[in-house]
Amino acid sequence: MDKKPYQALLKCRRASELSSMSQDIRISTWATICLHTHLIVCGNCRRFHKGNIAMKRAIALRPQDKNKAILTEK
Amino acid sequence: MAQIGVGVNEVFLAQMRAKMMSMALKELDDAHAHDAVQEALLAAFVHQDKFLHQSLLSTWLFAILKNKIRDIQREHARQNQHYIDADDSIVETMFDQDGEWHIAPKTWQDPENYASSFDFWRAFDFCMQNLPAEQAQAFLLKEYIELDTDEICVQMDISTSYFYVLMHRARLRLQACLGAQGAL
C-alpha cells in the first residue's frame, strides 16, 4: 500500500475507511500502524472501529431463525 | 361516481376498471397499476364538473389514467435519482470538509448482549432495509452468506475497490441508523 497518503496522521474519514476495510481483508502493516496510531488519539474513530468489530461478532452470534427472516425479505 | 353522466352504473364501472387495469399494467407493476387506476377514478369523481359531455366518458377516464401513470413513472425516476444521491452523500453527512466526524459514533456494548436481543435485531433489520440496494447486497453477501470478496465482486459485477466503498458506506449507515434507533 502506498505510504504517502497516510503520513502516519490520518483524517477520521480515511481512518473509518481503513477500519471498515480491516473487517474485510488483512490490510497492510503500514495501514494497520496508521489506523491504530489514529485510534489511540481519537475517541470517535475508536468507537466506530469497536462498533464494526462488535457488529461482525453480533451477526456471527445471531440466532439462525432470525437470520432467515432478513434473507428472505431481501 | 354515479352522478357522472347517464348510464353510469356499477357494471359499467367494473368494466372500465378492468380495462383501465389492463392498460396500467402495461406500464406499471401490480401495486402501482392499482394505485393509478384508483387515483384516476377518484380524480374523475372529484373533477366531474370538468367532464366535457361531447367526449366519451371512457376516453376521458383513459386520458386521466395516462396522466396518472406518467406521474407515477416520473415519481419513480425522481426517487431513483434521490437514491443515487443519498448513496453518495453518506460520507459527506458523517464527516465535515476536514474529514473530521460530523456525527459522532455511539459506543457499542458487548456484542453478546445484542445477539440475543429481539429489539436489537428488529432495529438492525430496519436499518438493513433502509440501506441503498447495492450496499445491502454487498453487506449481506459478505457478513451473512460469508462469501469471499472476489466471489462477491464477480456476482455483483463490481471492482474490489468499489466493494470496499460499499462496505464502508454500509457500516457508516448501519452504525448511524442503529444509534438513531436507540438500539446501542
CSV table of N, CA and C in Angstrom, one decimal, chain B residues 62-145:
chain,number,residue,atom,x,y,z
B,62,PHE,N,-59.6,7.4,-19.6
B,62,PHE,CA,-58.3,6.9,-20.0
B,62,PHE,C,-57.3,8.1,-20.1
B,63,ALA,N,-57.7,9.2,-20.5
B,63,ALA,CA,-56.8,10.4,-20.5
B,63,ALA,C,-56.3,10.7,-19.1
B,64,ILE,N,-57.2,10.6,-18.1
B,64,ILE,CA,-56.8,10.8,-16.7
B,64,ILE,C,-55.8,9.8,-16.3
B,65,LEU,N,-56.1,8.5,-16.6
B,65,LEU,CA,-55.3,7.4,-16.3
B,65,LEU,C,-53.9,7.6,-16.8
B,66,LYS,N,-53.8,8.0,-18.1
B,66,LYS,CA,-52.5,8.2,-18.7
B,66,LYS,C,-51.6,9.2,-18.0
B,67,ASN,N,-52.3,10.2,-17.5
B,67,ASN,CA,-51.6,11.2,-16.8
B,67,ASN,C,-51.1,10.7,-15.4
B,68,LYS,N,-52.0,9.9,-14.8
B,68,LYS,CA,-51.6,9.3,-13.5
B,68,LYS,C,-50.4,8.4,-13.7
B,69,ILE,N,-50.4,7.6,-14.7
B,69,ILE,CA,-49.3,6.6,-15.0
B,69,ILE,C,-48.0,7.4,-15.2
B,70,ARG,N,-48.1,8.5,-16.0
B,70,ARG,CA,-46.9,9.3,-16.2
B,70,ARG,C,-46.4,10.0,-14.9
B,71,ASP,N,-47.4,10.4,-14.0
B,71,ASP,CA,-47.0,11.0,-12.7
B,71,ASP,C,-46.2,9.9,-11.9
B,72,ILE,N,-46.7,8.7,-11.9
B,72,ILE,CA,-46.1,7.7,-11.1
B,72,ILE,C,-44.7,7.3,-11.6
B,73,GLN,N,-44.6,7.3,-12.9
B,73,GLN,CA,-43.3,7.0,-13.6
B,73,GLN,C,-42.3,8.1,-13.3
B,74,ARG,N,-42.8,9.3,-13.3
B,74,ARG,CA,-41.9,10.4,-13.0
B,74,ARG,C,-41.4,10.4,-11.6
B,75,GLU,N,-42.3,10.0,-10.7
B,75,GLU,CA,-42.0,9.9,-9.3
B,75,GLU,C,-40.9,8.9,-9.1
B,76,HIS,N,-41.1,7.7,-9.8
B,76,HIS,CA,-40.1,6.7,-9.7
B,76,HIS,C,-38.7,7.2,-10.1
B,77,ALA,N,-38.7,7.8,-11.2
B,77,ALA,CA,-37.4,8.4,-11.8
B,77,ALA,C,-36.8,9.3,-10.7
B,78,ARG,N,-37.6,10.1,-10.1
B,78,ARG,CA,-37.1,11.1,-9.2
B,78,ARG,C,-36.6,10.4,-7.9
B,79,GLN,N,-37.3,9.4,-7.5
B,79,GLN,CA,-36.9,8.6,-6.3
B,79,GLN,C,-35.6,7.9,-6.5
B,80,ASN,N,-35.4,7.3,-7.7
B,80,ASN,CA,-34.2,6.6,-8.1
B,80,ASN,C,-33.0,7.6,-8.1
B,81,GLN,N,-33.3,8.8,-8.6
B,81,GLN,CA,-32.3,9.8,-8.6
B,81,GLN,C,-31.8,10.1,-7.2
B,82,HIS,N,-32.8,10.3,-6.4
B,82,HIS,CA,-32.6,10.6,-5.0
B,82,HIS,C,-31.8,9.5,-4.3
B,83,TYR,N,-32.1,8.2,-4.6
B,83,TYR,CA,-31.5,7.1,-4.1
B,83,TYR,C,-30.0,7.1,-4.4
B,84,ILE,N,-29.6,7.4,-5.6
B,84,ILE,CA,-28.2,7.5,-6.0
B,84,ILE,C,-27.5,8.6,-5.3
B,85,ASP,N,-28.2,9.8,-5.2
B,85,ASP,CA,-27.6,10.9,-4.5
B,85,ASP,C,-27.4,10.6,-3.0
B,86,ALA,N,-28.4,10.0,-2.4
B,86,ALA,CA,-28.3,9.6,-1.0
B,86,ALA,C,-27.1,8.7,-0.8
B,87,ASP,N,-27.0,7.8,-1.7
B,87,ASP,CA,-25.9,6.8,-1.7
B,87,ASP,C,-24.6,7.5,-1.6
B,88,ASP,N,-24.4,8.5,-2.4
B,88,ASP,CA,-23.1,9.2,-2.5
B,88,ASP,C,-22.9,10.1,-1.3
B,89,SER,N,-23.9,10.5,-0.6
B,89,SER,CA,-23.7,11.6,0.3
B,89,SER,C,-23.5,11.2,1.8
B,90,ILE,N,-23.5,9.8,2.1
B,90,ILE,CA,-23.4,9.4,3.5
B,90,ILE,C,-22.1,9.8,4.1
B,91,VAL,N,-21.0,9.7,3.3
B,91,VAL,CA,-19.7,10.1,3.8
B,91,VAL,C,-19.7,11.6,4.1
B,92,GLU,N,-20.3,12.4,3.2
B,92,GLU,CA,-20.4,13.9,3.4
B,92,GLU,C,-21.2,14.2,4.6
B,93,THR,N,-22.2,13.3,4.9
B,93,THR,CA,-23.1,13.6,6.0
B,93,THR,C,-22.4,13.3,7.3
B,94,MET,N,-21.6,12.2,7.3
B,94,MET,CA,-20.9,11.8,8.6
B,94,MET,C,-19.7,12.6,8.9
B,95,PHE,N,-19.0,13.1,7.8
B,95,PHE,CA,-17.8,13.9,8.1
B,95,PHE,C,-17.9,15.3,7.5
B,96,ASP,N,-17.1,16.2,8.2
B,96,ASP,CA,-17.1,17.6,7.7
B,96,ASP,C,-16.0,17.7,6.6
B,97,GLN,N,-15.8,18.9,6.1
B,97,GLN,CA,-14.9,19.1,5.0
B,97,GLN,C,-13.4,18.7,5.3
B,98,ASP,N,-13.1,18.8,6.6
B,98,ASP,CA,-11.7,18.5,7.0
B,98,ASP,C,-11.5,17.0,7.3
B,99,GLY,N,-12.6,16.2,7.1
B,99,GLY,CA,-12.5,14.8,7.3
B,99,GLY,C,-12.7,14.4,8.8
B,100,GLU,N,-13.2,15.3,9.6
B,100,GLU,CA,-13.5,15.1,11.0
B,100,GLU,C,-14.9,14.6,11.1
B,101,TRP,N,-15.2,13.8,12.2
B,101,TRP,CA,-16.6,13.3,12.4
B,101,TRP,C,-17.5,14.5,12.6
B,102,HIS,N,-18.6,14.4,11.9
B,102,HIS,CA,-19.7,15.4,12.0
B,102,HIS,C,-20.7,14.9,12.9
B,103,ILE,N,-21.0,13.6,12.8
B,103,ILE,CA,-22.0,12.9,13.7
B,103,ILE,C,-21.1,11.9,14.4
B,104,ALA,N,-21.0,12.0,15.7
B,104,ALA,CA,-20.1,11.1,16.4
B,104,ALA,C,-20.7,9.7,16.6
B,105,PRO,N,-19.9,8.7,16.3
B,105,PRO,CA,-20.3,7.3,16.5
B,105,PRO,C,-20.7,7.0,18.0
B,106,LYS,N,-21.6,6.1,18.2
B,106,LYS,CA,-22.1,5.7,19.5
B,106,LYS,C,-21.2,4.6,20.0
B,107,THR,N,-21.2,4.4,21.4
B,107,THR,CA,-20.5,3.3,22.0
B,107,THR,C,-21.3,2.0,21.9
B,108,TRP,N,-20.6,1.0,21.5
B,108,TRP,CA,-21.3,-0.3,21.5
B,108,TRP,C,-21.0,-1.1,22.8
B,109,GLN,N,-22.0,-1.9,23.2
B,109,GLN,CA,-21.8,-2.8,24.3
B,109,GLN,C,-21.2,-4.1,23.8
B,110,ASP,N,-21.2,-5.0,24.7
B,110,ASP,CA,-20.7,-6.4,24.4
B,110,ASP,C,-21.6,-7.0,23.3
B,111,PRO,N,-21.1,-7.5,22.2
B,111,PRO,CA,-21.9,-8.0,21.1
B,111,PRO,C,-22.8,-9.1,21.6
B,112,GLU,N,-22.4,-9.9,22.6
B,112,GLU,CA,-23.3,-11.0,23.1
B,112,GLU,C,-24.6,-10.5,23.6
B,113,ASN,N,-24.6,-9.3,24.1
B,113,ASN,CA,-25.9,-8.7,24.6
B,113,ASN,C,-26.8,-8.4,23.4
B,114,TYR,N,-26.3,-8.0,22.3
B,114,TYR,CA,-27.1,-7.7,21.1
B,114,TYR,C,-27.6,-8.9,20.5
B,115,ALA,N,-26.7,-10.0,20.4
B,115,ALA,CA,-27.0,-11.2,19.7
B,115,ALA,C,-28.4,-11.8,20.1
B,116,SER,N,-28.6,-11.7,21.5
B,116,SER,CA,-29.8,-12.3,22.0
B,116,SER,C,-31.0,-11.4,22.2
B,117,SER,N,-30.8,-10.1,21.7
B,117,SER,CA,-31.8,-9.1,21.9
B,117,SER,C,-32.7,-9.0,20.7
B,118,PHE,N,-34.0,-9.3,20.9
B,118,PHE,CA,-35.0,-9.2,19.9
B,118,PHE,C,-35.1,-7.7,19.3
B,119,ASP,N,-35.1,-6.8,20.3
B,119,ASP,CA,-35.2,-5.3,19.9
B,119,ASP,C,-34.0,-4.9,19.0
B,120,PHE,N,-32.8,-5.4,19.3
B,120,PHE,CA,-31.6,-5.1,18.5
B,120,PHE,C,-31.8,-5.5,17.1
B,121,TRP,N,-32.3,-6.8,16.9
B,121,TRP,CA,-32.4,-7.3,15.5
B,121,TRP,C,-33.5,-6.7,14.8
B,122,ARG,N,-34.5,-6.3,15.5
B,122,ARG,CA,-35.6,-5.6,14.8
B,122,ARG,C,-35.1,-4.3,14.3
B,123,ALA,N,-34.3,-3.5,15.1
B,123,ALA,CA,-33.8,-2.3,14.7
B,123,ALA,C,-32.7,-2.5,13.5
B,124,PHE,N,-32.0,-3.6,13.7
B,124,PHE,CA,-30.9,-3.9,12.7
B,124,PHE,C,-31.6,-4.2,11.3
B,125,ASP,N,-32.6,-5.0,11.3
B,125,ASP,CA,-33.3,-5.3,10.1
B,125,ASP,C,-33.9,-4.1,9.4
B,126,PHE,N,-34.5,-3.2,10.3
B,126,PHE,CA,-35.0,-2.0,9.8
B,126,PHE,C,-33.9,-1.2,9.1
B,127,CYS,N,-32.7,-1.1,9.8
B,127,CYS,CA,-31.6,-0.3,9.2
B,127,CYS,C,-31.1,-1.0,7.9
B,128,MET,N,-31.1,-2.3,7.9
B,128,MET,CA,-30.6,-3.0,6.7
B,128,MET,C,-31.6,-2.7,5.5
B,129,GLN,N,-32.9,-2.6,5.8
B,129,GLN,CA,-33.8,-2.4,4.7
B,129,GLN,C,-33.7,-0.9,4.2
B,130,ASN,N,-33.2,-0.1,5.0
B,130,ASN,CA,-33.0,1.3,4.6
B,130,ASN,C,-31.7,1.6,3.9
B,131,LEU,N,-30.9,0.6,3.8
B,131,LEU,CA,-29.6,0.7,3.0
B,131,LEU,C,-29.9,0.8,1.6
B,132,PRO,N,-29.2,1.6,0.8
B,132,PRO,CA,-29.3,1.5,-0.7
B,132,PRO,C,-29.0,0.1,-1.1
B,133,ALA,N,-29.7,-0.3,-2.2
B,133,ALA,CA,-29.7,-1.8,-2.6
B,133,ALA,C,-28.3,-2.4,-2.7
B,134,GLU,N,-27.4,-1.7,-3.4
B,134,GLU,CA,-26.1,-2.2,-3.6
B,134,GLU,C,-25.3,-2.5,-2.3
B,135,GLN,N,-25.5,-1.5,-1.4
B,135,GLN,CA,-24.8,-1.7,-0.1
B,135,GLN,C,-25.4,-2.8,0.7
B,136,ALA,N,-26.7,-3.0,0.7
B,136,ALA,CA,-27.3,-4.1,1.4
B,136,ALA,C,-26.9,-5.4,0.8
B,137,GLN,N,-26.8,-5.5,-0.5
B,137,GLN,CA,-26.4,-6.7,-1.2
B,137,GLN,C,-25.0,-7.1,-0.8
B,138,ALA,N,-24.1,-6.1,-0.9
B,138,ALA,CA,-22.7,-6.4,-0.6
B,138,ALA,C,-22.6,-6.8,0.9
B,139,PHE,N,-23.3,-6.1,1.8
B,139,PHE,CA,-23.1,-6.4,3.2
B,139,PHE,C,-23.7,-7.8,3.5
B,140,LEU,N,-24.9,-8.1,2.9
B,140,LEU,CA,-25.5,-9.4,3.2
B,140,LEU,C,-24.6,-10.6,2.7
B,141,LEU,N,-24.1,-10.4,1.4
B,141,LEU,CA,-23.2,-11.5,0.9
B,141,LEU,C,-22.0,-11.7,1.7
B,142,LYS,N,-21.4,-10.5,2.2
B,142,LYS,CA,-20.2,-10.6,3.0
B,142,LYS,C,-20.4,-11.2,4.4
B,143,GLU,N,-21.3,-10.5,5.1
B,143,GLU,CA,-21.5,-10.8,6.5
B,143,GLU,C,-22.4,-12.0,6.9
B,144,TYR,N,-23.4,-12.2,6.0
B,144,TYR,CA,-24.3,-13.3,6.3
B,144,TYR,C,-24.0,-14.6,5.5
B,145,ILE,N,-23.9,-14.4,4.2
B,145,ILE,CA,-23.6,-15.6,3.4
B,145,ILE,C,-22.1,-15.9,3.5
